[in-house]
């Protein structure tokens, strides 16, 4: 059966200044690695047994109804504003409205150069493609809002980075690819007409109940406050929280130098380009507030009274910290078995995290071991945990079923960095079995899965991944 994608392209209906029409660049020998049939069914696709899947999702064939384009945006990168970025190695094929009523973008990453490539080749190599596929699908299974992965395809050509590496294309699915940086590019150009068109489009698509620029900003604040608290509750470090990587939809987007912590340390940094720790684990809440402040600045020209807009937006942005604290408390309270946290529970959680930091405890395994009662074994000084646990057990006396609460809040499996790197090494050598095994296990992160114990083990000293890299 021929593949049918029910395209309904709204972004392509915006004026040409929002994007450049761009078809993908064909590749010599596409080979399908993986296709997400369940996601495709949600999106209303039919004929997903079509033998041309590899060719379509490598970019060699543009499916009927697509309107391929490269999106324009700007962004603050490590605090420095770049007035024009854009999709330098990605093409948005179009959008679908799925059987669940949700609108989703379909984007090819690694599909060749665009006018925004800035001298790049527009390609991706196999490692970042498999990393993003695996980690984004794992995040979805963890319950964290995220872009999804629909397909990964080998291209049959080499990509030259530090060495010649096998090329690949990822098909990414998102509620949209509109970013804070998309607003910034029009604000920087003082193009109020385009800015208003973009805001109206974003409100209709993501926050239909929002009332004007301030309502839109407040909706974004609520979504991002929830998102960053969820990241922190699973030990996730985005690694490159630039404004061009901050999605208006409230989804996690752009899995470049991302990582999950092993040993808990709030100052943990993995990104090879984050030399000053701007995007360290503990800084993520402050950075998302900073990003939202840049969005607020971009929205000021849409308000009739500039002084009133600045005052109102400032109040909203300054109030974001309290929203994040509330979301953080809810998430971490559940991790220790508390369903309705009280303000004083923040100190109890903080004391546990401090003890974990001082005793080199593994983040994921410690919280999971609270369920089984083996958490003391995660600490170099088990007595330190026992001292904390006395107050914790007293606090749980009034909880109806803390075991169930902790089980649903604490995953057994995350995409550990060393296992991801081992999976990539195997795939580069032609063995995709580790990728498919990890993908299957990580799709059920809260279940105990016999035979998957190796994926819960922290890295040995020789296996530690000291740095992660952007997915170029």
Short mmCIF file of C-alpha atoms in Angstrom, two decimals:
data_model
loop_
_atom_site.label_atom_id
_atom_site.label_comp_id
_atom_site.label_asym_id
_atom_site.label_seq_id
_atom_site.Cartn_x
_atom_site.Cartn_y
_atom_site.Cartn_z
CA UNK A 1 0.00 0.00 0.00
CA UNK A 2 1.26 3.48 -0.85
CA UNK A 3 2.14 5.72 2.10
CA UNK A 4 -0.46 8.42 2.70
CA UNK A 5 0.28 11.35 5.02
CA UNK A 6 -2.78 13.59 5.61
CA UNK A 7 -0.99 16.94 5.37
CA UNK A 8 -2.70 20.11 6.61
CA UNK A 9 -0.05 22.81 6.36
CA UNK A 10 -0.75 25.97 8.34
CA UNK A 11 2.79 27.33 8.83
CA UNK A 12 3.39 27.24 5.08
CA UNK A 13 0.35 29.50 4.71
CA UNK A 14 2.16 32.28 6.59
CA UNK A 15 3.99 34.91 4.48
CA UNK A 16 7.20 33.92 2.72
CA UNK A 17 9.33 35.96 5.14
CA UNK A 18 8.80 33.32 7.83
CA UNK A 19 10.72 30.66 5.89
CA UNK A 20 12.39 29.68 2.64
CA UNK A 21 10.83 27.07 0.38
CA UNK A 22 13.33 24.23 0.35
CA UNK A 23 13.25 20.62 -0.82
CA UNK A 24 15.53 18.02 0.81
CA UNK A 25 18.74 17.03 -0.94
CA UNK A 26 18.62 13.38 -2.08
CA UNK A 27 21.02 10.80 -0.67
CA UNK A 28 22.66 7.90 -2.56
CA UNK A 29 21.47 4.80 -0.71
CA UNK A 30 18.74 5.23 1.93
CA UNK A 31 18.29 2.36 4.36
CA UNK A 32 15.58 2.39 7.03
CA UNK A 33 16.86 1.77 10.56
CA UNK A 34 13.63 2.25 12.48
CA UNK A 35 10.09 3.51 11.92
CA UNK A 36 7.64 4.46 14.66
CA UNK A 37 4.47 2.73 13.48
CA UNK A 38 2.51 3.58 16.64
CA UNK A 39 3.20 7.30 16.27
CA UNK A 40 2.42 7.16 12.55
CA UNK A 41 -0.98 5.62 13.34
CA UNK A 42 -1.72 8.41 15.84
CA UNK A 43 -0.90 10.92 13.13
CA UNK A 44 -3.38 9.35 10.74
CA UNK A 45 -0.81 7.92 8.33
CA UNK A 46 -1.77 4.97 6.18
CA UNK A 47 0.27 2.57 4.10
CA UNK A 48 3.23 2.50 6.48
CA UNK A 49 4.28 -0.83 5.00
CA UNK A 50 5.25 1.04 1.82
CA UNK A 51 8.71 -0.15 0.69
CA UNK A 52 9.54 3.48 -0.18
CA UNK A 53 9.65 4.55 3.48
CA UNK A 54 13.44 4.78 3.46
CA UNK A 55 13.42 6.92 0.33
CA UNK A 56 10.67 9.24 1.61
CA UNK A 57 12.16 9.78 5.06
CA UNK A 58 15.65 10.27 3.66
CA UNK A 59 14.28 13.13 1.57
CA UNK A 60 14.67 11.47 -1.81
CA UNK A 61 10.92 11.60 -2.48
CA UNK A 62 8.67 14.43 -1.36
CA UNK A 63 5.33 12.95 -0.35
CA UNK A 64 2.12 14.24 -1.90
CA UNK A 65 0.67 17.18 0.01
CA UNK A 66 3.96 18.22 1.62
CA UNK A 67 5.07 21.86 1.54
CA UNK A 68 8.78 21.61 2.36
CA UNK A 69 10.45 24.67 3.86
CA UNK A 70 13.28 25.78 6.13
CA UNK A 71 12.15 27.98 9.01
CA UNK A 72 13.70 31.33 9.92
CA UNK A 73 14.55 32.24 13.51
CA UNK A 74 17.16 34.07 15.60
CA UNK A 75 18.40 33.32 19.10
CA UNK A 76 20.60 33.97 22.08
CA UNK A 77 23.34 31.34 22.03
CA UNK A 78 25.12 31.16 25.40
CA UNK A 79 23.80 34.64 26.08
CA UNK A 80 24.99 36.19 22.81
CA UNK A 81 22.34 37.31 20.33
CA UNK A 82 22.56 36.07 16.76
CA UNK A 83 20.04 38.01 14.65
CA UNK A 84 19.56 35.26 12.07
CA UNK A 85 19.82 31.52 12.49
CA UNK A 86 17.20 29.24 10.94
CA UNK A 87 17.02 25.60 9.90
CA UNK A 88 20.52 25.01 8.62
CA UNK A 89 20.16 21.25 8.18
CA UNK A 90 16.45 20.59 8.49
CA UNK A 91 13.38 20.79 6.28
CA UNK A 92 9.82 20.97 7.57
CA UNK A 93 7.82 18.68 5.27
CA UNK A 94 4.48 19.83 6.63
CA UNK A 95 1.88 19.20 9.32
CA UNK A 96 -0.77 16.62 10.10
CA UNK A 97 -3.81 16.67 12.33
CA UNK A 98 -3.91 13.22 13.89
CA UNK A 99 -6.69 10.91 14.90
CA UNK A 100 -6.29 12.31 18.40
CA UNK A 101 -6.96 15.84 17.09
CA UNK A 102 -3.39 17.03 17.67
CA UNK A 103 -1.51 19.02 15.05
CA UNK A 104 2.09 17.89 14.53
CA UNK A 105 5.02 19.02 12.38
CA UNK A 106 7.03 16.49 10.38
CA UNK A 107 10.63 17.61 9.97
CA UNK A 108 13.64 15.95 8.36
CA UNK A 109 16.93 16.62 10.18
CA UNK A 110 20.14 16.12 8.23
CA UNK A 111 18.32 16.63 4.93
CA UNK A 112 20.92 18.85 3.28
CA UNK A 113 21.92 22.54 3.11
CA UNK A 114 19.49 25.44 3.24
CA UNK A 115 19.98 29.21 2.95
CA UNK A 116 20.50 29.21 6.73
CA UNK A 117 23.31 26.63 6.77
CA UNK A 118 26.10 29.18 7.36
CA UNK A 119 28.60 27.19 5.25
CA UNK A 120 27.59 23.88 6.82
CA UNK A 121 26.90 20.75 4.80
CA UNK A 122 23.36 20.40 6.13
CA UNK A 123 23.90 16.76 7.00
CA UNK A 124 23.91 14.73 10.21
CA UNK A 125 25.89 11.68 11.12
CA UNK A 126 24.47 8.48 12.54
CA UNK A 127 25.38 9.06 16.21
CA UNK A 128 23.31 12.20 16.91
CA UNK A 129 20.40 10.79 14.90
CA UNK A 130 20.20 7.62 16.99
CA UNK A 131 20.82 9.59 20.21
CA UNK A 132 17.90 11.93 19.51
CA UNK A 133 15.62 9.10 18.42
CA UNK A 134 16.36 7.10 21.56
CA UNK A 135 16.38 9.95 24.09
CA UNK A 136 13.29 11.73 22.76
CA UNK A 137 11.29 8.49 22.77
CA UNK A 138 12.58 7.72 26.27
CA UNK A 139 11.50 11.18 27.43
CA UNK A 140 8.04 10.56 26.01
CA UNK A 141 7.81 7.29 27.92
CA UNK A 142 8.94 9.10 31.08
CA UNK A 143 5.98 11.44 30.66
CA UNK A 144 8.02 14.54 29.80
CA UNK A 145 6.65 16.80 27.02
CA UNK A 146 8.95 16.30 24.06
CA UNK A 147 9.36 16.16 20.33
CA UNK A 148 9.04 12.62 19.04
CA UNK A 149 10.94 10.49 16.55
CA UNK A 150 9.17 8.96 13.56
CA UNK A 151 12.03 7.47 11.52
CA UNK A 152 15.78 7.13 11.23
CA UNK A 153 17.45 6.35 7.91
CA UNK A 154 21.03 5.66 6.90
CA UNK A 155 21.95 7.71 3.85
CA UNK A 156 24.71 5.60 2.34
CA UNK A 157 27.11 8.55 2.29
CA UNK A 158 29.87 9.73 4.60
CA UNK A 159 29.67 12.91 6.66
CA UNK A 160 32.96 14.58 7.51
CA UNK A 161 33.39 15.86 11.05
CA UNK A 162 36.47 14.91 13.11
CA UNK A 163 36.51 11.84 10.87
CA UNK A 164 34.50 10.30 8.05
CA UNK A 165 31.27 9.08 9.66
CA UNK A 166 28.15 7.35 8.33
CA UNK A 167 25.38 9.80 7.45
CA UNK A 168 21.77 9.59 8.59
CA UNK A 169 18.48 11.51 8.57
CA UNK A 170 16.08 11.76 11.50
CA UNK A 171 12.39 12.45 11.07
CA UNK A 172 11.29 14.57 14.03
CA UNK A 173 7.70 15.17 15.04
CA UNK A 174 6.75 18.21 17.13
CA UNK A 175 3.65 20.13 18.18
CA UNK A 176 5.44 22.85 16.25
CA UNK A 177 8.97 24.07 15.65
CA UNK A 178 8.18 27.68 16.66
CA UNK A 179 10.80 28.89 19.14
CA UNK A 180 11.44 31.91 21.31
CA UNK A 181 14.01 32.75 18.65
CA UNK A 182 11.27 32.82 15.99
CA UNK A 183 9.74 35.80 17.80
CA UNK A 184 13.15 37.35 18.34
CA UNK A 185 14.01 37.52 14.65
CA UNK A 186 10.98 39.68 13.85
CA UNK A 187 11.35 41.78 17.00
CA UNK A 188 14.98 42.48 16.07
CA UNK A 189 13.85 43.54 12.60
CA UNK A 190 11.08 45.70 14.11
CA UNK A 191 8.63 43.90 11.87
CA UNK A 192 5.54 44.31 14.04
CA UNK A 193 3.21 42.98 11.35
CA UNK A 194 5.08 39.68 11.12
CA UNK A 195 5.42 39.53 14.90
CA UNK A 196 1.65 39.83 15.32
CA UNK A 197 0.96 37.23 12.63
CA UNK A 198 3.34 34.84 14.37
CA UNK A 199 1.75 35.43 17.76
CA UNK A 200 -1.76 34.92 16.40
CA UNK A 201 -0.63 31.69 14.75
CA UNK A 202 1.08 30.45 17.94
CA UNK A 203 -1.93 31.28 20.11
CA UNK A 204 -4.36 29.53 17.78
CA UNK A 205 -2.10 26.51 17.58
CA UNK A 206 -0.94 26.12 21.17
CA UNK A 207 -2.84 28.33 23.61
CA UNK A 208 -6.29 29.09 22.16
CA UNK A 209 -7.54 30.36 25.53
CA UNK A 210 -4.76 32.96 25.79
CA UNK A 211 -5.88 36.59 25.60
CA UNK A 212 -3.40 38.65 23.62
CA UNK A 213 0.35 39.00 24.15
CA UNK A 214 0.22 38.91 27.95
CA UNK A 215 -2.06 35.89 28.04
CA UNK A 216 0.26 34.17 25.58
CA UNK A 217 3.29 34.96 27.74
CA UNK A 218 1.55 33.65 30.86
CA UNK A 219 0.62 30.41 29.10
CA UNK A 220 4.22 29.96 27.98
CA UNK A 221 5.46 30.61 31.52
CA UNK A 222 3.17 27.90 32.92
CA UNK A 223 4.23 25.38 30.26
CA UNK A 224 7.97 26.02 30.65
CA UNK A 225 7.79 26.01 34.46
CA UNK A 226 6.23 22.57 34.35
CA UNK A 227 8.72 21.34 31.76
CA UNK A 228 11.90 22.35 33.57
CA UNK A 229 10.64 20.80 36.82
CA UNK A 230 10.01 17.55 34.96
CA UNK A 231 13.52 17.64 33.50
CA UNK A 232 15.03 18.02 36.93
CA UNK A 233 12.89 15.28 38.44
CA UNK A 234 14.43 12.70 36.10
CA UNK A 235 17.97 14.09 36.28
CA UNK A 236 17.92 15.43 32.72
CA UNK A 237 20.31 18.14 31.55
CA UNK A 238 19.37 19.76 28.25
CA UNK A 239 22.87 21.07 27.72
CA UNK A 240 22.16 23.90 25.28
CA UNK A 241 19.17 25.95 26.47
CA UNK A 242 19.59 28.74 23.93
CA UNK A 243 16.47 30.72 23.06
CA UNK A 244 16.42 29.05 19.65
CA UNK A 245 16.10 25.73 21.51
CA UNK A 246 13.16 26.88 23.64
CA UNK A 247 9.92 25.71 22.00
CA UNK A 248 6.74 27.75 22.27
CA UNK A 249 4.79 24.51 22.60
CA UNK A 250 6.37 23.67 25.96
CA UNK A 251 8.05 20.56 24.55
CA UNK A 252 11.67 19.52 24.97
CA UNK A 253 13.39 20.21 21.67
CA UNK A 254 16.89 19.75 20.20
CA UNK A 255 18.69 16.84 21.85
CA UNK A 256 22.26 17.86 21.14
CA UNK A 257 24.65 17.69 24.11
CA UNK A 258 21.91 16.45 26.43
CA UNK A 259 22.55 13.87 29.15
CA UNK A 260 21.12 12.24 32.24
CA UNK A 261 23.07 12.45 35.48
CA UNK A 262 24.53 9.33 37.03
CA UNK A 263 25.99 10.48 40.37
CA UNK A 264 23.95 13.37 41.72
CA UNK A 265 25.79 16.69 41.57
CA UNK A 266 23.80 19.89 41.01
CA UNK A 267 26.72 21.48 39.16
CA UNK A 268 26.86 18.71 36.56
CA UNK A 269 27.66 19.88 33.02
CA UNK A 270 28.09 17.58 30.03
CA UNK A 271 28.02 19.87 27.01
CA UNK A 272 31.49 20.20 25.51
CA UNK A 273 30.78 23.83 24.56
CA UNK A 274 29.38 24.89 27.96
CA UNK A 275 32.75 25.82 29.44
CA UNK A 276 31.35 28.05 32.18
CA UNK A 277 28.45 25.88 33.29
CA UNK A 278 25.72 28.23 32.08
CA UNK A 279 23.44 25.27 31.42
CA UNK A 280 24.40 23.07 34.38
CA UNK A 281 21.68 20.93 35.95
CA UNK A 282 20.98 23.33 38.82
CA UNK A 283 20.96 26.40 36.55
CA UNK A 284 18.16 25.22 34.28
CA UNK A 285 15.37 26.94 36.21
CA UNK A 286 17.16 30.30 36.12
CA UNK A 287 17.96 29.92 32.42
CA UNK A 288 14.40 29.13 31.38
CA UNK A 289 13.29 32.30 33.20
CA UNK A 290 15.99 34.23 31.31
CA UNK A 291 14.72 32.76 28.03
CA UNK A 292 11.14 33.74 28.81
CA UNK A 293 12.33 37.27 29.61
CA UNK A 294 13.67 37.44 26.04
CA UNK A 295 10.28 36.36 24.73
CA UNK A 296 8.61 39.03 26.83
CA UNK A 297 10.95 41.66 25.39
CA UNK A 298 10.01 40.52 21.88
CA UNK A 299 6.30 40.87 22.65
CA UNK A 300 6.45 44.45 23.99
CA UNK A 301 5.95 46.05 20.53
CA UNK A 302 2.57 44.30 20.29
CA UNK A 303 1.22 46.11 23.34
CA UNK A 304 -0.50 49.52 23.01
CA UNK A 305 1.21 50.98 26.11
CA UNK A 306 4.93 50.22 26.35
CA UNK A 307 5.33 51.23 30.00
CA UNK A 308 2.32 49.19 31.06
CA UNK A 309 3.55 46.22 29.01
CA UNK A 310 7.01 46.29 30.58
CA UNK A 311 5.52 46.44 34.08
CA UNK A 312 3.06 43.62 33.46
CA UNK A 313 5.57 41.40 31.67
CA UNK A 314 8.15 42.00 34.40
CA UNK A 315 5.67 40.92 37.07
CA UNK A 316 4.86 37.77 35.10
CA UNK A 317 8.49 36.82 34.49
CA UNK A 318 9.47 37.48 38.10
CA UNK A 319 6.58 35.27 39.24
CA UNK A 320 7.87 32.36 37.17
CA UNK A 321 10.37 31.30 39.84
CA UNK A 322 7.54 30.54 42.26
CA UNK A 323 5.73 28.47 39.62
CA UNK A 324 8.88 26.44 39.04
CA UNK A 325 9.35 25.91 42.79
CA UNK A 326 5.76 24.68 43.09
CA UNK A 327 6.16 22.30 40.17
CA UNK A 328 9.52 21.12 41.50
CA UNK A 329 8.05 20.43 44.93
CA UNK A 330 5.18 18.44 43.46
CA UNK A 331 7.51 16.31 41.33
CA UNK A 332 10.12 15.65 43.99
CA UNK A 333 7.56 15.06 46.73
CA UNK A 334 6.10 12.26 44.62
CA UNK A 335 9.60 10.81 44.25
CA UNK A 336 9.70 10.29 48.04
CA UNK A 337 6.08 9.10 48.26
CA UNK A 338 4.19 12.29 49.14
CA UNK A 339 1.03 13.11 47.20
CA UNK A 340 0.13 16.50 48.65
CA UNK A 341 3.36 18.27 49.62
CA UNK A 342 3.55 20.93 52.28
CA UNK A 343 6.04 23.83 52.15
CA UNK A 344 8.21 22.19 54.82
CA UNK A 345 8.65 19.13 52.59
CA UNK A 346 11.07 21.15 50.47
CA UNK A 347 13.60 20.98 53.30
CA UNK A 348 13.16 17.20 53.60
CA UNK A 349 13.78 16.76 49.88
CA UNK A 350 16.69 19.21 49.95
CA UNK A 351 18.34 17.31 52.80
CA UNK A 352 18.13 14.08 50.79
CA UNK A 353 19.68 15.70 47.73
CA UNK A 354 22.47 17.21 49.82
CA UNK A 355 23.19 13.82 51.36
CA UNK A 356 23.20 12.24 47.90
CA UNK A 357 25.65 14.86 46.67
CA UNK A 358 27.96 14.33 49.65
CA UNK A 359 27.83 10.53 49.30
CA UNK A 360 28.16 10.13 45.53
CA UNK A 361 24.75 8.51 45.23
CA UNK A 362 23.35 7.67 41.81
CA UNK A 363 20.35 9.92 41.11
CA UNK A 364 18.06 7.44 39.34
CA UNK A 365 19.00 4.35 41.35
CA UNK A 366 18.68 6.09 44.71
CA UNK A 367 15.13 7.26 44.11
CA UNK A 368 14.13 3.92 42.60
CA UNK A 369 15.65 2.12 45.60
CA UNK A 370 13.37 4.09 47.94
CA UNK A 371 10.63 1.79 46.59
CA UNK A 372 12.50 -1.44 47.31
CA UNK A 373 14.00 -0.27 50.59
CA UNK A 374 17.60 -0.63 49.40
CA UNK A 375 18.45 3.04 49.08
CA UNK A 376 21.08 2.98 51.85
CA UNK A 377 23.30 0.89 49.56
CA UNK A 378 23.62 3.84 47.16
CA UNK A 379 25.53 5.93 49.71
CA UNK A 380 29.21 5.81 50.57
CA UNK A 381 28.09 6.42 54.17
CA UNK A 382 24.85 4.44 54.61
CA UNK A 383 24.41 5.89 58.11
CA UNK A 384 23.91 9.33 56.55
CA UNK A 385 20.94 8.02 54.63
CA UNK A 386 19.53 6.23 57.68
CA UNK A 387 19.64 9.48 59.62
CA UNK A 388 17.64 11.22 56.90
CA UNK A 389 15.25 8.29 56.57
CA UNK A 390 14.07 8.59 60.18
CA UNK A 391 12.29 11.87 59.44
CA UNK A 392 11.15 10.65 56.04
CA UNK A 393 9.43 7.57 57.43
CA UNK A 394 7.62 9.69 59.99
CA UNK A 395 6.43 12.00 57.20
CA UNK A 396 5.03 9.04 55.25
CA UNK A 397 2.84 7.87 58.14
CA UNK A 398 -0.13 9.80 56.79
CA UNK A 399 0.27 8.73 53.16
CA UNK A 400 -2.18 6.15 51.78
CA UNK A 401 0.14 4.30 49.36
CA UNK A 402 3.60 5.86 49.17
CA UNK A 403 5.03 2.79 47.41
CA UNK A 404 2.69 3.25 44.46
CA UNK A 405 3.41 6.98 44.33
CA UNK A 406 7.17 6.41 44.28
CA UNK A 407 6.97 3.62 41.72
CA UNK A 408 5.12 5.86 39.28
CA UNK A 409 7.47 8.82 39.87
CA UNK A 410 10.86 7.07 39.83
CA UNK A 411 11.97 5.32 36.64
CA UNK A 412 14.17 2.25 36.76
CA UNK A 413 15.65 2.99 33.34
CA UNK A 414 17.02 6.13 31.72
CA UNK A 415 19.26 6.52 28.63
CA UNK A 416 22.54 6.39 30.53
CA UNK A 417 25.30 8.17 28.68
CA UNK A 418 27.75 5.30 28.57
CA UNK A 419 25.12 2.92 27.22
CA UNK A 420 24.09 5.43 24.56
CA UNK A 421 27.70 5.79 23.47
CA UNK A 422 28.14 2.01 23.36
CA UNK A 423 24.97 1.74 21.29
CA UNK A 424 26.27 4.34 18.82
CA UNK A 425 29.62 2.56 18.50
CA UNK A 426 27.81 -0.67 17.68
CA UNK A 427 25.59 1.04 15.10
CA UNK A 428 28.56 2.67 13.39
CA UNK A 429 30.04 -0.83 13.12
CA UNK A 430 26.79 -2.01 11.53
CA UNK A 431 25.07 -3.58 14.53
CA UNK A 432 21.70 -1.97 15.33
CA UNK A 433 20.64 -4.60 17.88
CA UNK A 434 21.76 -2.57 20.96
CA UNK A 435 19.77 0.42 19.69
CA UNK A 436 16.59 -1.61 19.24
CA UNK A 437 17.02 -3.30 22.63
CA UNK A 438 17.50 0.01 24.43
CA UNK A 439 14.55 1.53 22.61
CA UNK A 440 12.31 -1.34 23.71
CA UNK A 441 13.40 -1.25 27.36
CA UNK A 442 13.24 2.55 27.61
CA UNK A 443 9.68 2.52 26.28
CA UNK A 444 8.64 1.05 29.67
CA UNK A 445 10.89 2.92 32.10
CA UNK A 446 8.77 2.43 35.22
CA UNK A 447 8.47 -1.36 34.90
CA UNK A 448 10.97 -3.81 36.37
CA UNK A 449 12.20 -5.77 33.36
CA UNK A 450 14.11 -9.02 34.01
CA UNK A 451 17.25 -9.19 31.91
CA UNK A 452 17.63 -5.43 31.65
CA UNK A 453 19.68 -4.94 34.82
CA UNK A 454 22.73 -3.87 32.80
CA UNK A 455 20.90 -0.70 31.77
CA UNK A 456 20.52 0.34 35.42
CA UNK A 457 24.23 0.07 36.19
CA UNK A 458 26.16 3.34 36.50
CA UNK A 459 29.33 3.58 34.42
CA UNK A 460 32.58 2.05 35.54
CA UNK A 461 35.44 4.58 35.72
CA UNK A 462 36.59 3.64 32.22
CA UNK A 463 33.04 4.05 30.88
CA UNK A 464 32.34 7.55 32.17
CA UNK A 465 31.28 9.96 29.41
CA UNK A 466 32.89 13.29 30.42
CA UNK A 467 31.33 15.39 27.65
CA UNK A 468 28.55 15.31 25.10
CA UNK A 469 28.47 17.14 21.80
CA UNK A 470 26.07 19.07 19.62
CA UNK A 471 24.31 16.94 17.05
CA UNK A 472 25.97 18.29 13.93
#
